[in-house]
């Protein structure tokens, strides 16, 4: 499981969206990004559909996840 504590593009508050990790300044959970990408959306689509999130935040999340996966596969 990815440790999101060090990713500045996301935040988690116990009483907000059931404590799910969300994009900073929004109530949009990270799962929405992955669900949309899996459904064929591009980063540009996602940012257009969810105006509270910018492309820089999306890239930071994807880079953070990629780094975590590389680290896990190196074990």
mmCIF file with all atom_site columns, C-alpha atoms in Angstrom:
data_model
loop_
_atom_site.group_PDB
_atom_site.id
_atom_site.type_symbol
_atom_site.label_atom_id
_atom_site.label_alt_id
_atom_site.label_comp_id
_atom_site.label_asym_id
_atom_site.label_entity_id
_atom_site.label_seq_id
_atom_site.pdbx_PDB_ins_code
_atom_site.Cartn_x
_atom_site.Cartn_y
_atom_site.Cartn_z
_atom_site.occupancy
_atom_site.B_iso_or_equiv
_atom_site.pdbx_formal_charge
_atom_site.auth_seq_id
_atom_site.auth_comp_id
_atom_site.auth_asym_id
_atom_site.auth_atom_id
_atom_site.pdbx_PDB_model_num
ATOM 1  C CA . UNK A 1 1  ? 0.000   0.000  0.000   1.00 0.00 ? 1  UNK A CA 1
ATOM 2  C CA . UNK A 1 2  ? 1.277   3.438  -0.885  1.00 0.00 ? 2  UNK A CA 1
ATOM 3  C CA . UNK A 1 3  ? 2.228   5.837  1.906   1.00 0.00 ? 3  UNK A CA 1
ATOM 4  C CA . UNK A 1 4  ? 0.590   9.117  0.874   1.00 0.00 ? 4  UNK A CA 1
ATOM 5  C CA . UNK A 1 5  ? 1.871   11.069 3.888   1.00 0.00 ? 5  UNK A CA 1
ATOM 6  C CA . UNK A 1 6  ? 4.783   12.478 1.867   1.00 0.00 ? 6  UNK A CA 1
ATOM 7  C CA . UNK A 1 7  ? 2.781   13.505 -1.216  1.00 0.00 ? 7  UNK A CA 1
ATOM 8  C CA . UNK A 1 8  ? 1.985   17.219 -0.992  1.00 0.00 ? 8  UNK A CA 1
ATOM 9  C CA . UNK A 1 9  ? -0.793  16.989 -3.600  1.00 0.00 ? 9  UNK A CA 1
ATOM 10 C CA . UNK A 1 10 ? -3.087  15.049 -1.261  1.00 0.00 ? 10 UNK A CA 1
ATOM 11 C CA . UNK A 1 11 ? -4.495  15.299 2.232   1.00 0.00 ? 11 UNK A CA 1
ATOM 12 C CA . UNK A 1 12 ? -6.589  13.267 4.615   1.00 0.00 ? 12 UNK A CA 1
ATOM 13 C CA . UNK A 1 13 ? -8.842  14.540 7.377   1.00 0.00 ? 13 UNK A CA 1
ATOM 14 C CA . UNK A 1 14 ? -10.681 12.035 9.600   1.00 0.00 ? 14 UNK A CA 1
ATOM 15 C CA . UNK A 1 15 ? -14.121 13.677 9.240   1.00 0.00 ? 15 UNK A CA 1
ATOM 16 C CA . UNK A 1 16 ? -13.775 14.592 5.554   1.00 0.00 ? 16 UNK A CA 1
ATOM 17 C CA . UNK A 1 17 ? -14.912 12.074 2.909   1.00 0.00 ? 17 UNK A CA 1
ATOM 18 C CA . UNK A 1 18 ? -14.745 9.282  5.490   1.00 0.00 ? 18 UNK A CA 1
ATOM 19 C CA . UNK A 1 19 ? -11.021 9.859  5.974   1.00 0.00 ? 19 UNK A CA 1
ATOM 20 C CA . UNK A 1 20 ? -10.137 9.033  2.365   1.00 0.00 ? 20 UNK A CA 1
ATOM 21 C CA . UNK A 1 21 ? -7.088  10.589 0.726   1.00 0.00 ? 21 UNK A CA 1
ATOM 22 C CA . UNK A 1 22 ? -8.286  13.515 -1.389  1.00 0.00 ? 22 UNK A CA 1
ATOM 23 C CA . UNK A 1 23 ? -6.645  16.106 -3.606  1.00 0.00 ? 23 UNK A CA 1
ATOM 24 C CA . UNK A 1 24 ? -5.590  19.113 -1.497  1.00 0.00 ? 24 UNK A CA 1
ATOM 25 C CA . UNK A 1 25 ? -8.326  21.712 -1.233  1.00 0.00 ? 25 UNK A CA 1
ATOM 26 C CA . UNK A 1 26 ? -11.036 19.383 -2.558  1.00 0.00 ? 26 UNK A CA 1
ATOM 27 C CA . UNK A 1 27 ? -13.315 16.578 -1.478  1.00 0.00 ? 27 UNK A CA 1
ATOM 28 C CA . UNK A 1 28 ? -12.292 14.513 -4.513  1.00 0.00 ? 28 UNK A CA 1
ATOM 29 C CA . UNK A 1 29 ? -10.783 11.150 -3.499  1.00 0.00 ? 29 UNK A CA 1
ATOM 30 C CA . UNK A 1 30 ? -7.748  9.735  -5.282  1.00 0.00 ? 30 UNK A CA 1
ATOM 31 C CA . UNK A 1 31 ? -9.854  6.757  -6.284  1.00 0.00 ? 31 UNK A CA 1
ATOM 32 C CA . UNK A 1 32 ? -11.712 9.044  -8.709  1.00 0.00 ? 32 UNK A CA 1
ATOM 33 C CA . UNK A 1 33 ? -8.467  9.613  -10.623 1.00 0.00 ? 33 UNK A CA 1
ATOM 34 C CA . UNK A 1 34 ? -7.683  5.914  -10.921 1.00 0.00 ? 34 UNK A CA 1
ATOM 35 C CA . UNK A 1 35 ? -11.263 5.017  -11.872 1.00 0.00 ? 35 UNK A CA 1
ATOM 36 C CA . UNK A 1 36 ? -11.318 7.652  -14.612 1.00 0.00 ? 36 UNK A CA 1
ATOM 37 C CA . UNK A 1 37 ? -7.905  6.669  -15.983 1.00 0.00 ? 37 UNK A CA 1
ATOM 38 C CA . UNK A 1 38 ? -8.944  3.012  -16.000 1.00 0.00 ? 38 UNK A CA 1
ATOM 39 C CA . UNK A 1 39 ? -12.042 4.038  -17.923 1.00 0.00 ? 39 UNK A CA 1
ATOM 40 C CA . UNK A 1 40 ? -9.930  5.602  -20.658 1.00 0.00 ? 40 UNK A CA 1
ATOM 41 C CA . UNK A 1 41 ? -9.785  9.229  -19.544 1.00 0.00 ? 41 UNK A CA 1
ATOM 42 C CA . UNK A 1 42 ? -6.623  11.256 -20.031 1.00 0.00 ? 42 UNK A CA 1
ATOM 43 C CA . UNK A 1 43 ? -5.092  13.541 -17.431 1.00 0.00 ? 43 UNK A CA 1
ATOM 44 C CA . UNK A 1 44 ? -6.376  16.465 -19.501 1.00 0.00 ? 44 UNK A CA 1
ATOM 45 C CA . UNK A 1 45 ? -9.913  15.016 -19.416 1.00 0.00 ? 45 UNK A CA 1
ATOM 46 C CA . UNK A 1 46 ? -9.738  14.522 -15.661 1.00 0.00 ? 46 UNK A CA 1
ATOM 47 C CA . UNK A 1 47 ? -8.577  18.082 -15.001 1.00 0.00 ? 47 UNK A CA 1
ATOM 48 C CA . UNK A 1 48 ? -11.325 19.430 -17.260 1.00 0.00 ? 48 UNK A CA 1
ATOM 49 C CA . UNK A 1 49 ? -14.018 17.319 -15.547 1.00 0.00 ? 49 UNK A CA 1
ATOM 50 C CA . UNK A 1 50 ? -12.830 18.143 -12.019 1.00 0.00 ? 50 UNK A CA 1
ATOM 51 C CA . UNK A 1 51 ? -11.854 21.846 -12.026 1.00 0.00 ? 51 UNK A CA 1
ATOM 52 C CA . UNK A 1 52 ? -10.707 21.819 -8.384  1.00 0.00 ? 52 UNK A CA 1
ATOM 53 C CA . UNK A 1 53 ? -7.758  19.634 -9.372  1.00 0.00 ? 53 UNK A CA 1
ATOM 54 C CA . UNK A 1 54 ? -4.907  20.781 -11.593 1.00 0.00 ? 54 UNK A CA 1
ATOM 55 C CA . UNK A 1 55 ? -2.566  18.800 -13.823 1.00 0.00 ? 55 UNK A CA 1
ATOM 56 C CA . UNK A 1 56 ? 0.366   19.427 -11.463 1.00 0.00 ? 56 UNK A CA 1
ATOM 57 C CA . UNK A 1 57 ? -1.489  17.665 -8.633  1.00 0.00 ? 57 UNK A CA 1
ATOM 58 C CA . UNK A 1 58 ? -2.381  14.729 -10.889 1.00 0.00 ? 58 UNK A CA 1
ATOM 59 C CA . UNK A 1 59 ? 1.225   14.366 -12.054 1.00 0.00 ? 59 UNK A CA 1
ATOM 60 C CA . UNK A 1 60 ? 2.449   14.501 -8.451  1.00 0.00 ? 60 UNK A CA 1
ATOM 61 C CA . UNK A 1 61 ? 0.036   11.710 -7.473  1.00 0.00 ? 61 UNK A CA 1
ATOM 62 C CA . UNK A 1 62 ? 0.997   9.527  -10.434 1.00 0.00 ? 62 UNK A CA 1
ATOM 63 C CA . UNK A 1 63 ? 4.729   10.094 -9.861  1.00 0.00 ? 63 UNK A CA 1
ATOM 64 C CA . UNK A 1 64 ? 4.343   9.310  -6.159  1.00 0.00 ? 64 UNK A CA 1
ATOM 65 C CA . UNK A 1 65 ? 2.512   6.074  -6.963  1.00 0.00 ? 65 UNK A CA 1
ATOM 66 C CA . UNK A 1 66 ? 5.100   5.100  -9.606  1.00 0.00 ? 66 UNK A CA 1
ATOM 67 C CA . UNK A 1 67 ? 7.915   5.671  -7.111  1.00 0.00 ? 67 UNK A CA 1
ATOM 68 C CA . UNK A 1 68 ? 6.134   3.504  -4.542  1.00 0.00 ? 68 UNK A CA 1
ATOM 69 C CA . UNK A 1 69 ? 5.674   0.723  -7.094  1.00 0.00 ? 69 UNK A CA 1
ATOM 70 C CA . UNK A 1 70 ? 9.332   0.853  -8.123  1.00 0.00 ? 70 UNK A CA 1
ATOM 71 C CA . UNK A 1 71 ? 10.363  0.685  -4.492  1.00 0.00 ? 71 UNK A CA 1
ATOM 72 C CA . UNK A 1 72 ? 8.075   -2.286 -3.826  1.00 0.00 ? 72 UNK A CA 1
ATOM 73 C CA . UNK A 1 73 ? 9.340   -4.215 -6.854  1.00 0.00 ? 73 UNK A CA 1
ATOM 74 C CA . UNK A 1 74 ? 12.954  -3.666 -5.790  1.00 0.00 ? 74 UNK A CA 1
ATOM 75 C CA . UNK A 1 75 ? 12.342  -5.588 -2.551  1.00 0.00 ? 75 UNK A CA 1
#
